[in-house]
Coordinates of C-alpha atoms and ligand atoms in Angstrom, one line a residue:
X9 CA 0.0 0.0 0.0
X10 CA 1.2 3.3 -0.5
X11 CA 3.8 2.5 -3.3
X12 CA 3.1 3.4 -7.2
X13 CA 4.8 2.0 -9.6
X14 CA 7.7 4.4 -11.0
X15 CA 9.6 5.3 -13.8
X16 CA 5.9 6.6 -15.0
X17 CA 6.0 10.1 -13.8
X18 CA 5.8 11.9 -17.5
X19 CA 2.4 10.3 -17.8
X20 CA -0.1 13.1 -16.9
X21 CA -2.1 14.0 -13.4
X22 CA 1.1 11.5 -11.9
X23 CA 0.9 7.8 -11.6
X24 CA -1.1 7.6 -8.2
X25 CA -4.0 9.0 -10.5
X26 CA -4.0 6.6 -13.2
X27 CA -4.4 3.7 -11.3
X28 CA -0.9 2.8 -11.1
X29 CA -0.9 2.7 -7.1
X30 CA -0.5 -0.2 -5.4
X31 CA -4.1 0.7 -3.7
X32 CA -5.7 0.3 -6.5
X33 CA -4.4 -3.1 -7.3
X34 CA -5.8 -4.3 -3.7
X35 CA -9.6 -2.8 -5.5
X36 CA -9.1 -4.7 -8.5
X37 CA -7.4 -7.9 -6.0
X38 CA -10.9 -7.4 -4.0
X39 CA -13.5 -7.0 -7.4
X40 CA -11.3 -10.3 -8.6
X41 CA -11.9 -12.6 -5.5
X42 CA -15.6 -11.5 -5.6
X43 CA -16.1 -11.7 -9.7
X44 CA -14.1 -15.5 -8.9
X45 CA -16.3 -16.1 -5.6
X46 CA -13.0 -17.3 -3.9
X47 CA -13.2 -18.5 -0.1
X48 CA -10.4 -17.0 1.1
X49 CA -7.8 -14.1 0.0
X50 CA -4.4 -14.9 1.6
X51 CA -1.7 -11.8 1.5
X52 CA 2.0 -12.9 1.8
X53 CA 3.5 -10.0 4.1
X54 CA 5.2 -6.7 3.4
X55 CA 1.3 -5.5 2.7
X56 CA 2.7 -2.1 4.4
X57 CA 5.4 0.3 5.0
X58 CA 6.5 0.0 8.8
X59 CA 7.0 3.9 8.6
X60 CA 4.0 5.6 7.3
X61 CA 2.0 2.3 6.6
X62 CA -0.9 2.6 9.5
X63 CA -2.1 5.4 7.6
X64 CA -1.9 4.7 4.5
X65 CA -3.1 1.1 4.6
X66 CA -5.7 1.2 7.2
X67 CA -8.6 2.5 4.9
X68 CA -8.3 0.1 2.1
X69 CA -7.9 -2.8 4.3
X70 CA -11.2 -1.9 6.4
X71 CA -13.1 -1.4 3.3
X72 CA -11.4 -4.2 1.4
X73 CA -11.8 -6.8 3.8
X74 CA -15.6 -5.5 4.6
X75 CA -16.7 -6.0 0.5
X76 CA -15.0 -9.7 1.1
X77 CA -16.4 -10.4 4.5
X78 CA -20.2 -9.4 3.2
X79 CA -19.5 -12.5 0.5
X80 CA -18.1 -14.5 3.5
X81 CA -14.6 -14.5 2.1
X82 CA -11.8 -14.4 4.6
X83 CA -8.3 -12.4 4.8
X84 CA -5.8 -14.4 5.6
X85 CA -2.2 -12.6 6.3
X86 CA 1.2 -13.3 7.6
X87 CA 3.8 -10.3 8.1
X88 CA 7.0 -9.7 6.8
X89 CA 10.0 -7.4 7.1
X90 CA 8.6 -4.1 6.7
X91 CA 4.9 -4.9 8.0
X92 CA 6.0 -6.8 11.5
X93 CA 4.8 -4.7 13.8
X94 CA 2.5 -2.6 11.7
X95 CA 0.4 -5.1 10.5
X96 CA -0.4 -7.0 14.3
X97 CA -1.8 -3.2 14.6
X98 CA -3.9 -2.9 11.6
X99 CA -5.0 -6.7 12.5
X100 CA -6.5 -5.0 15.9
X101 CA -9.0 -2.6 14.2
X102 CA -10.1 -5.6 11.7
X103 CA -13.5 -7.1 12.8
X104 CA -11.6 -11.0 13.5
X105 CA -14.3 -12.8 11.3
X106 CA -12.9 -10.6 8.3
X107 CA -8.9 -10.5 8.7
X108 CA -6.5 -13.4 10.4
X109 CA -3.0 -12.1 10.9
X110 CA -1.0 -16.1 11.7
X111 CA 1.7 -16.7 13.1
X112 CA 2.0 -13.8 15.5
X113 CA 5.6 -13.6 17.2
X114 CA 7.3 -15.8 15.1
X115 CA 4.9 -18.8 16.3
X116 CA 4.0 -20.8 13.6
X117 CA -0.2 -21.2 14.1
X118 CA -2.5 -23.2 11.9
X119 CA -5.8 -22.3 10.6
X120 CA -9.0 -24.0 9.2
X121 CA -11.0 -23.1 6.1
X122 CA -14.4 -24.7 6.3
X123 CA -17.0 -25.5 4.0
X124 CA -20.6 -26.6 5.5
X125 CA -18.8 -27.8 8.5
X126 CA -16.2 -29.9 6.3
X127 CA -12.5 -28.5 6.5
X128 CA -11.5 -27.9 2.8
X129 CA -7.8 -26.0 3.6
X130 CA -5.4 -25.7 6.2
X131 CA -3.2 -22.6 5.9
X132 CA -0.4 -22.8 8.5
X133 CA 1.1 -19.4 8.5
X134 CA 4.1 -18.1 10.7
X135 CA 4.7 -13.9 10.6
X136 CA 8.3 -12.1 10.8
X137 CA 8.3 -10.9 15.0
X138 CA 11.1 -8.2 13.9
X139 CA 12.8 -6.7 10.8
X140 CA 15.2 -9.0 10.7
X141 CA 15.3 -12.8 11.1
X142 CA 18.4 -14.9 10.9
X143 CA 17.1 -18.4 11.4
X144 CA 14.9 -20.4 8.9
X145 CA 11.4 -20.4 9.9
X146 CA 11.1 -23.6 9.5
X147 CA 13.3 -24.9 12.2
X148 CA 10.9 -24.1 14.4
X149 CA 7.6 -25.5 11.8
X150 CA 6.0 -28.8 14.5
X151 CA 2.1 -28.4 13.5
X152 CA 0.8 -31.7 13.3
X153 CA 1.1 -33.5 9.5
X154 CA -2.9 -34.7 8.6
X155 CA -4.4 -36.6 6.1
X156 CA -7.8 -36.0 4.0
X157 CA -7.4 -31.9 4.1
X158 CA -4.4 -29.7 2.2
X159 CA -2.2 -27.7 3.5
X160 CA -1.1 -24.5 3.0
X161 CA 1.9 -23.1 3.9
X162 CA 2.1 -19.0 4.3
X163 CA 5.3 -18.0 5.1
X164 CA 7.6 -14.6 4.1
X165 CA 11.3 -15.2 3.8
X166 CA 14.4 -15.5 1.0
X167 CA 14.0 -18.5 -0.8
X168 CA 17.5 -20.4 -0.6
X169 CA 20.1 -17.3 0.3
X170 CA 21.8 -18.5 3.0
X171 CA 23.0 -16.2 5.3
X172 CA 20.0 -13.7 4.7
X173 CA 18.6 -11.6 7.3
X174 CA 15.2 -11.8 5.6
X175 CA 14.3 -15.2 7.1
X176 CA 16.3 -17.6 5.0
X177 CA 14.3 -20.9 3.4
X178 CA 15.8 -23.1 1.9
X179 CA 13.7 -24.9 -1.1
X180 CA 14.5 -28.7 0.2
X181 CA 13.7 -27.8 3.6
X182 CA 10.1 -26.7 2.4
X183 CA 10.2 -29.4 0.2
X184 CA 10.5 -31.8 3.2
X185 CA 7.6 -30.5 5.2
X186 CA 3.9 -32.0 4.8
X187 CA 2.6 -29.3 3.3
X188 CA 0.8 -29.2 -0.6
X189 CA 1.7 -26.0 -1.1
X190 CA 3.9 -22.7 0.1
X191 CA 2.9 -19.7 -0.6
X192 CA 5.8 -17.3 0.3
X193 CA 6.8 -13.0 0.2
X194 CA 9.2 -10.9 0.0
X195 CA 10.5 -11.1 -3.7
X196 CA 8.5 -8.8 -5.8
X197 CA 8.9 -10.7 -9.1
X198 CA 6.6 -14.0 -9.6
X199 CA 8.2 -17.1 -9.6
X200 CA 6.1 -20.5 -9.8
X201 CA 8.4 -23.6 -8.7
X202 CA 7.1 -27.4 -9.0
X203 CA 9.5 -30.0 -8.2
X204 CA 7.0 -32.6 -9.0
X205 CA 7.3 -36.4 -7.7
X206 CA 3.9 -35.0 -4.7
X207 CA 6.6 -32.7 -3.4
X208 CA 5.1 -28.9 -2.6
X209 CA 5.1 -25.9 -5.7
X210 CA 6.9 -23.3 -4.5
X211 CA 5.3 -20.0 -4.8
X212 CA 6.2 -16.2 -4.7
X213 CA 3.3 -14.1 -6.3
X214 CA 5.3 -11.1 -6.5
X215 CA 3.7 -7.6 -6.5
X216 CA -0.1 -7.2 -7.9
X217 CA 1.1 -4.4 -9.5
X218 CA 4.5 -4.0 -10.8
X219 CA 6.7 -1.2 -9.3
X220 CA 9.5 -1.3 -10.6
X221 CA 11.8 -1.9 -13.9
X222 CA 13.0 -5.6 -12.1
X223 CA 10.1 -6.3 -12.2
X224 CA 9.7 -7.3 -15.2
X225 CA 6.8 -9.8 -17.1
X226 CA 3.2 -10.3 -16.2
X227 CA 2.2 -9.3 -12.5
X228 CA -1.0 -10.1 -10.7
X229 CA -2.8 -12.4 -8.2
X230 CA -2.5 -15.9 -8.4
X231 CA -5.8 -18.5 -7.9
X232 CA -5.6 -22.0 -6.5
X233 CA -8.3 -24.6 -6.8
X234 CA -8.8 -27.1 -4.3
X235 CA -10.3 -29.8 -5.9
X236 CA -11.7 -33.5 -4.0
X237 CA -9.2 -32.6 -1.3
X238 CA -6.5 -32.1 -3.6
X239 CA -4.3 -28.5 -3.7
X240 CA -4.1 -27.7 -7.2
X241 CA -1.3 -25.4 -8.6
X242 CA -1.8 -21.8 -8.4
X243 CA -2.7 -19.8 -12.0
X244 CA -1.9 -16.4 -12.6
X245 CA -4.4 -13.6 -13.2
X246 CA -3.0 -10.6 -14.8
X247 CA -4.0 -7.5 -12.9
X248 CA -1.2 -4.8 -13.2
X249 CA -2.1 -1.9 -15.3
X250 CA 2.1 -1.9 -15.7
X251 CA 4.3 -3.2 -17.5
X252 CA 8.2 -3.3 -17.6
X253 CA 9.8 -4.8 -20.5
X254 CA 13.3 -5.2 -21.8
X255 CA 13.3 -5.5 -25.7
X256 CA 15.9 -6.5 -28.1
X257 CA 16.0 -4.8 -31.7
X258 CA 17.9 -6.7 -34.4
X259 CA 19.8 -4.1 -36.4
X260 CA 21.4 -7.1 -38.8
X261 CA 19.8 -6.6 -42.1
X262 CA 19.6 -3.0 -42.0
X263 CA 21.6 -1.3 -44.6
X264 CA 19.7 2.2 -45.2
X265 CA 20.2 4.7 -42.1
X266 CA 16.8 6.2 -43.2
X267 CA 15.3 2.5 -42.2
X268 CA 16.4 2.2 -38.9
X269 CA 13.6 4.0 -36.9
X270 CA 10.7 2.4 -38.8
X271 CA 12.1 -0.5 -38.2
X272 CA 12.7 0.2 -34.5
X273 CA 9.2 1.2 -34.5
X274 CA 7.7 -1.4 -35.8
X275 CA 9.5 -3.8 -33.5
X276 CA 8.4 -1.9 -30.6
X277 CA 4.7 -2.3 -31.7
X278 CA 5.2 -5.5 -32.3
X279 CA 6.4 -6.5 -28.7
X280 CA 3.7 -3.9 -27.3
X281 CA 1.2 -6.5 -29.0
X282 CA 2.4 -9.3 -27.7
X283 CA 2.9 -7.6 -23.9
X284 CA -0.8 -7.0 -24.2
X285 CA -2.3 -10.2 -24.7
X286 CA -0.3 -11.8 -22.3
X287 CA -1.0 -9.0 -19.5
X288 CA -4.4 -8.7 -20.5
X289 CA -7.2 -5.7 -20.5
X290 CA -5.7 -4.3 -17.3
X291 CA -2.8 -3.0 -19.0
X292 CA -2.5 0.3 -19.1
X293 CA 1.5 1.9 -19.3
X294 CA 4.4 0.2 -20.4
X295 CA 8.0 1.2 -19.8
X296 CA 11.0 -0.7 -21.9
X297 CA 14.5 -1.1 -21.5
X298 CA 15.3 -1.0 -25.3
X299 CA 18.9 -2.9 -26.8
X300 CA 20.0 -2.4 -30.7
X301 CA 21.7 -5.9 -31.2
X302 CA 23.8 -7.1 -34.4
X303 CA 26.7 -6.5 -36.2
X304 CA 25.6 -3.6 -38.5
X305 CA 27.4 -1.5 -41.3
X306 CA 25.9 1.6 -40.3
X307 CA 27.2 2.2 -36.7
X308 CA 26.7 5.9 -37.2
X309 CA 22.8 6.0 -38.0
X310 CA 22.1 3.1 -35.4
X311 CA 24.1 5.5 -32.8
X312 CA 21.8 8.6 -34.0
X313 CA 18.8 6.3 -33.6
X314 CA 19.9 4.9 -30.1
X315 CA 20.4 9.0 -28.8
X316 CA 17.7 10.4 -30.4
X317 CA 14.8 7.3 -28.2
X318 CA 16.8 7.8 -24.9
X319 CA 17.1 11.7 -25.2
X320 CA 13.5 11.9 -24.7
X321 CA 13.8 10.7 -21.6
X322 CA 10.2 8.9 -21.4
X323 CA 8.2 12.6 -21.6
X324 CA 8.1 12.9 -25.7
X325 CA 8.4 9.3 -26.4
X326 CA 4.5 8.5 -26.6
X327 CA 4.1 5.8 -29.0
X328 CA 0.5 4.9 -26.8
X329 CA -0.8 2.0 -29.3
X330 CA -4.5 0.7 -28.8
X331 CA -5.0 2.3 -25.4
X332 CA -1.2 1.3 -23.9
X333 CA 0.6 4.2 -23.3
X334 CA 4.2 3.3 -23.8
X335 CA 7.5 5.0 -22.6
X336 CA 11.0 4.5 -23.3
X337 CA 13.3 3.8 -20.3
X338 CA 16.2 3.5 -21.1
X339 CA 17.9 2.5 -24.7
X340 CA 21.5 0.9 -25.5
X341 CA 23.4 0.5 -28.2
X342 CA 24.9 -3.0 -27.9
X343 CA 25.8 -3.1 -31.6
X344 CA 28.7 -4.6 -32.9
X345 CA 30.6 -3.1 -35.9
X346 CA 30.5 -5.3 -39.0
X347 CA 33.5 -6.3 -39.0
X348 CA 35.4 -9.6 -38.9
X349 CA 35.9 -9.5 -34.9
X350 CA 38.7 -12.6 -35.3
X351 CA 40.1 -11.2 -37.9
X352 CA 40.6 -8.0 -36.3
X353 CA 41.6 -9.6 -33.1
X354 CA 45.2 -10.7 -34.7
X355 CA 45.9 -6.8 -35.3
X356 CA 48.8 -5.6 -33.2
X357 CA 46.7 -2.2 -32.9
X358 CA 44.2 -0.8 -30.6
X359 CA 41.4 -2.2 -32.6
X360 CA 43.1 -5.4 -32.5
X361 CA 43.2 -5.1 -28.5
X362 CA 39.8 -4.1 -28.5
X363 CA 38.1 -7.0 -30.7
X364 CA 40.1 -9.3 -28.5
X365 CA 38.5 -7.8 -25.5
X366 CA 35.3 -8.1 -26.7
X367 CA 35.5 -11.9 -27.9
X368 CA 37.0 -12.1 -23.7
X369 CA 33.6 -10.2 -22.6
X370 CA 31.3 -12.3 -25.0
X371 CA 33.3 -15.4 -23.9
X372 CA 33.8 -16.5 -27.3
X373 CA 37.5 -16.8 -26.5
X374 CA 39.3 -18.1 -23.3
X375 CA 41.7 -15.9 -21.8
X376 CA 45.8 -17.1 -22.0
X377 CA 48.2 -16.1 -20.5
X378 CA 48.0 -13.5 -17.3
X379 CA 44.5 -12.2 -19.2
X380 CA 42.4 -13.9 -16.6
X381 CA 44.3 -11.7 -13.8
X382 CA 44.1 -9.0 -15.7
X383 CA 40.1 -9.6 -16.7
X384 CA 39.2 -10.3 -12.9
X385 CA 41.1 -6.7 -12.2
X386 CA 39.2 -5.0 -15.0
X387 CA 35.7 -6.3 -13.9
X388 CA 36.6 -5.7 -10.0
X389 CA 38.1 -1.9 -11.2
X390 CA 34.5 -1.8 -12.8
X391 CA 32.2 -2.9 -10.1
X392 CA 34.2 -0.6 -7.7
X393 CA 33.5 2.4 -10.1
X394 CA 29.9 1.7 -10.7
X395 CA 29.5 1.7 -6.7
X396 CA 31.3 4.8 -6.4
X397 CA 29.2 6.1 -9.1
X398 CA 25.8 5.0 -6.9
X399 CA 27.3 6.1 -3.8
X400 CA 27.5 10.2 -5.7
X401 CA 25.2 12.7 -3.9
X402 CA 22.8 13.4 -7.0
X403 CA 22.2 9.4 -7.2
X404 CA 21.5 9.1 -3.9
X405 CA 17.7 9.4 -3.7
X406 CA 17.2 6.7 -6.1
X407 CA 16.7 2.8 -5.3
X408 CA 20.8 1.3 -5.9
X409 CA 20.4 -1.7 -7.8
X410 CA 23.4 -4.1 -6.4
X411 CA 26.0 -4.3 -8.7
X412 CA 27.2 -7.3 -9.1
X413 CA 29.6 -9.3 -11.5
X414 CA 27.3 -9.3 -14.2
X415 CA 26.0 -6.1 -14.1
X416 CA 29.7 -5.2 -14.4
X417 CA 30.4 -7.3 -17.2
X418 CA 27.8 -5.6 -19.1
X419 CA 28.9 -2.4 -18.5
X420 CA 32.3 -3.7 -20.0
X421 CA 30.8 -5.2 -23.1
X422 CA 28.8 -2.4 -24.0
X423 CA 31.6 0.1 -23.7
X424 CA 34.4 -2.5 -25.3
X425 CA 31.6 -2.3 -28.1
X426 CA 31.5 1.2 -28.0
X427 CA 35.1 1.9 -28.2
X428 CA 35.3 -0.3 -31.1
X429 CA 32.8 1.3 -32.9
X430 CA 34.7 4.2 -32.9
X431 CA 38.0 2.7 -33.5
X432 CA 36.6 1.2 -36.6
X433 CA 34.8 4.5 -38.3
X434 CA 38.1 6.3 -37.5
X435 CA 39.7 3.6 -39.9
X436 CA 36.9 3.4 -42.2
X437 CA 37.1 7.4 -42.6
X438 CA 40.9 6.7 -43.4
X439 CA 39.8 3.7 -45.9
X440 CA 40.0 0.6 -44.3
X441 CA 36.3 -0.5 -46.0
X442 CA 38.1 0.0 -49.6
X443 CA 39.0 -3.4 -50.9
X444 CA 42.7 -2.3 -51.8
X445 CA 45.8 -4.5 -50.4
X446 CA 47.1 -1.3 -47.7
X447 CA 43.8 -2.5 -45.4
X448 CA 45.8 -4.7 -43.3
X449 CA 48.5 -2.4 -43.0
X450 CA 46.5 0.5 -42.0
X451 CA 44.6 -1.2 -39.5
X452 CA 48.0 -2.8 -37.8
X453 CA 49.0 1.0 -38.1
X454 CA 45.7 2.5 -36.4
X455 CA 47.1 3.6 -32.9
Ligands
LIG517 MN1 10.1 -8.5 2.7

């Protein structure tokens, strides 16, 4: 409650406006159990802010849980991280026959769905008793195992990172218990996982809405059937009116500069089209991280293309197609200049050190020699900068996104391919692309 989902601020009136608050994902989450006649609606934790969360979530959980309660469907909640202690307190204003908050105190605590007098579910639930919680839950899970009725396990925690202080679980050890099912929180993207063999799925739903660009693919609610006393495995429902996508452009074929935005264009709609039938009606605003791939011959036009998307910054990219408004994030150029990258790499010349960088970064080449001390220092140097860079006053405000290896590594490839995209027009411009016998020469020449 409370959050919206960002990156959408050049839409007009704001986001919170336009139905891209996480508040009104709990409406639709509420219109959806009642359209579905479900029998229970079970929240995951970290359903509030421990700071400002009272306020802001008291409302829509009253009147939430009252529309559900009137069609005898029951809140079930556990807490997490940021909603420990704020939660127990909006529990307290909940009439009890609309809203169960499990598990109070780190106490795992079972609880019984009936149907005309016959159990059909039991959730066992267990809710974070601080903001941080070293030990796995389940060291402490002894509810009784049962036959004839499923269980459901409720539990918020980091699914198999040791060492977390975010109540670490560890997938065999859930796998183990007798439950049918666990339903966890804390990660915001959805992940489904089934082992199979009668062992438990494995569920995070991840946010209703999505609120950020990680979060990427469909987000929603998920519904689970039980069936003859059998759990059956959870199905999502779309319900965010956001979308974040990342979107690769093939640049490959293209040989006239004048081609490359239609073409860009028409990719983009394309992906837009597909995005919406997979997120459904709900979607309203999508954001993409855009990437020009391929080798092309036209590194100049493709780099034109790439600054003139990501200049606009979102605000005067709006390509809205059949009621999706859709904004540019962020664009890269991760083009490759067409040229013989193997070849190159025997030059005894800056391009030469460059394409054999590059084929290091792509790993289409093992590194000899001292290069793997030399790599590790280059992507450790890297990491170290891109920290520094996060750690600069006018960044501060914004959510850091950890950088890790990879992330580092990226940053390397896409500025290797930079820097050889430059190397190799500063050639070209000198006659490297003519097909006379002083190419090879030059290019061992090129400093
Ligand atoms: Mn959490």
């Amino acid at each position: 409650m409370g959050r919206t989902s960002t990156r959408f601020d050049a839409v007009e009136g704001g986001g919170r406006r336009v139905g891209l608050g996480a508040r009104a994902a709990w409406g639709r989450i509420v219109d959806t159990a009642l359209e579905h006649r479900c029998d229970a609606v079970l929240l995951s934790g970290d359903v509030a802010d421990q700071e400002n969360g009272f306020w802001e979530a008291v409302g829509p959980l009253q009147e939430g849980t009252a529309r559900l309660a009137e069609e005898e469907i029951r809140t079930v909640a556990v807490a997490g991280n940021h909603d420990h202690s704020v939660l127990g307190r909006l529990a307290d204003t909940l009439p009890p026959e609309h809203f169960t908050l499990l598990g109070r105190g780190g106490r795992w605590e079972r609880m019984t769905l009936e149907k005309g007098g016959v159990p059909t579910l039991h959730i066992d639930g267990w809710s974070f008793p601080g903001s941080r919680v070293t030990e796995s839950p389940l060291d402490r899970y002894d509810l009784p195992r049962v036959h004839g009725t499923p269980v459901l396990g409720l539990v918020h925690g980091d699914l198999d990172a040791p060492g977390s202080v975010y109540a670490p679980l560890a997938a065999s050890d859930l796998r183990s218990c007798p439950v049918d099912g666990w339903l966890l929180g804390h990660i915001h993207a959805p992940r489904l996982l089934e082992a199979g063999g009668g062992a438990p799925w494995i569920l995070y739903p991840g946010s209703p809405q999505a609120l950020h660009p990680g979060e990427t693919g469909p987000h929603g609610i998920w519904l689970v059937e039980v069936e003859e006393g059998r759990l059956g495995r959870p199905r999502l429902q779309p319900l965010s009116t956001a979308r974040y996508q990342a979107v690769e452009v093939q640049v490959d074929g293209i040989r006239d500069p004048d081609a490359v935005e239609p073409h860009l264009l028409a990719t983009l709609e394309e992906e837009v089209e597909r995005l919406r039938d997979e997120s459904g009606e709900v979607l309203r605003y999508v954001a993409l991280r855009v990437s020009l791939t391929g080798s092309t011959q036209i590194p100049t036009a493709v780099a034109r293309a790439v600054t003139a998307l990501g200049s606009t910054g979102g605000e005067k990219t709006d390509i809205s197609m059949a009621q999706v408004r859709v904004l540019v994030d962020r664009v890269a150029d991760a083009t490759t200049p067409s040229l013989d990258l193997e070849e190159a790499a025997r030059s005894p010349s800056a391009l030469g050190a460059a394409a054999r960088l590059l084929l290091l970064l792509e790993g289409r080449r093992e590194p000899a020699g001292g290069e793997a001390t030399k790599l590790d220092l280059l992507v450790e140097g890297t990491r170290r900068h891109l920290e520094r860079l996060q750690r600069e006053r006018v960044y501060r405000a914004l959510e850091a996104e950890p950088v890790t290896d990879a992330v580092a590594w990226e940053h390397l490839r896409l500025a290797t391919r930079r820097l050889l995209h430059r190397l190799a027009s500063q050639i070209g411009a000198n006659g490297i692309h003519s097909a006379e016998g002083s190419n090879v020469q030059r290019l061992q020449r090129a400093p």
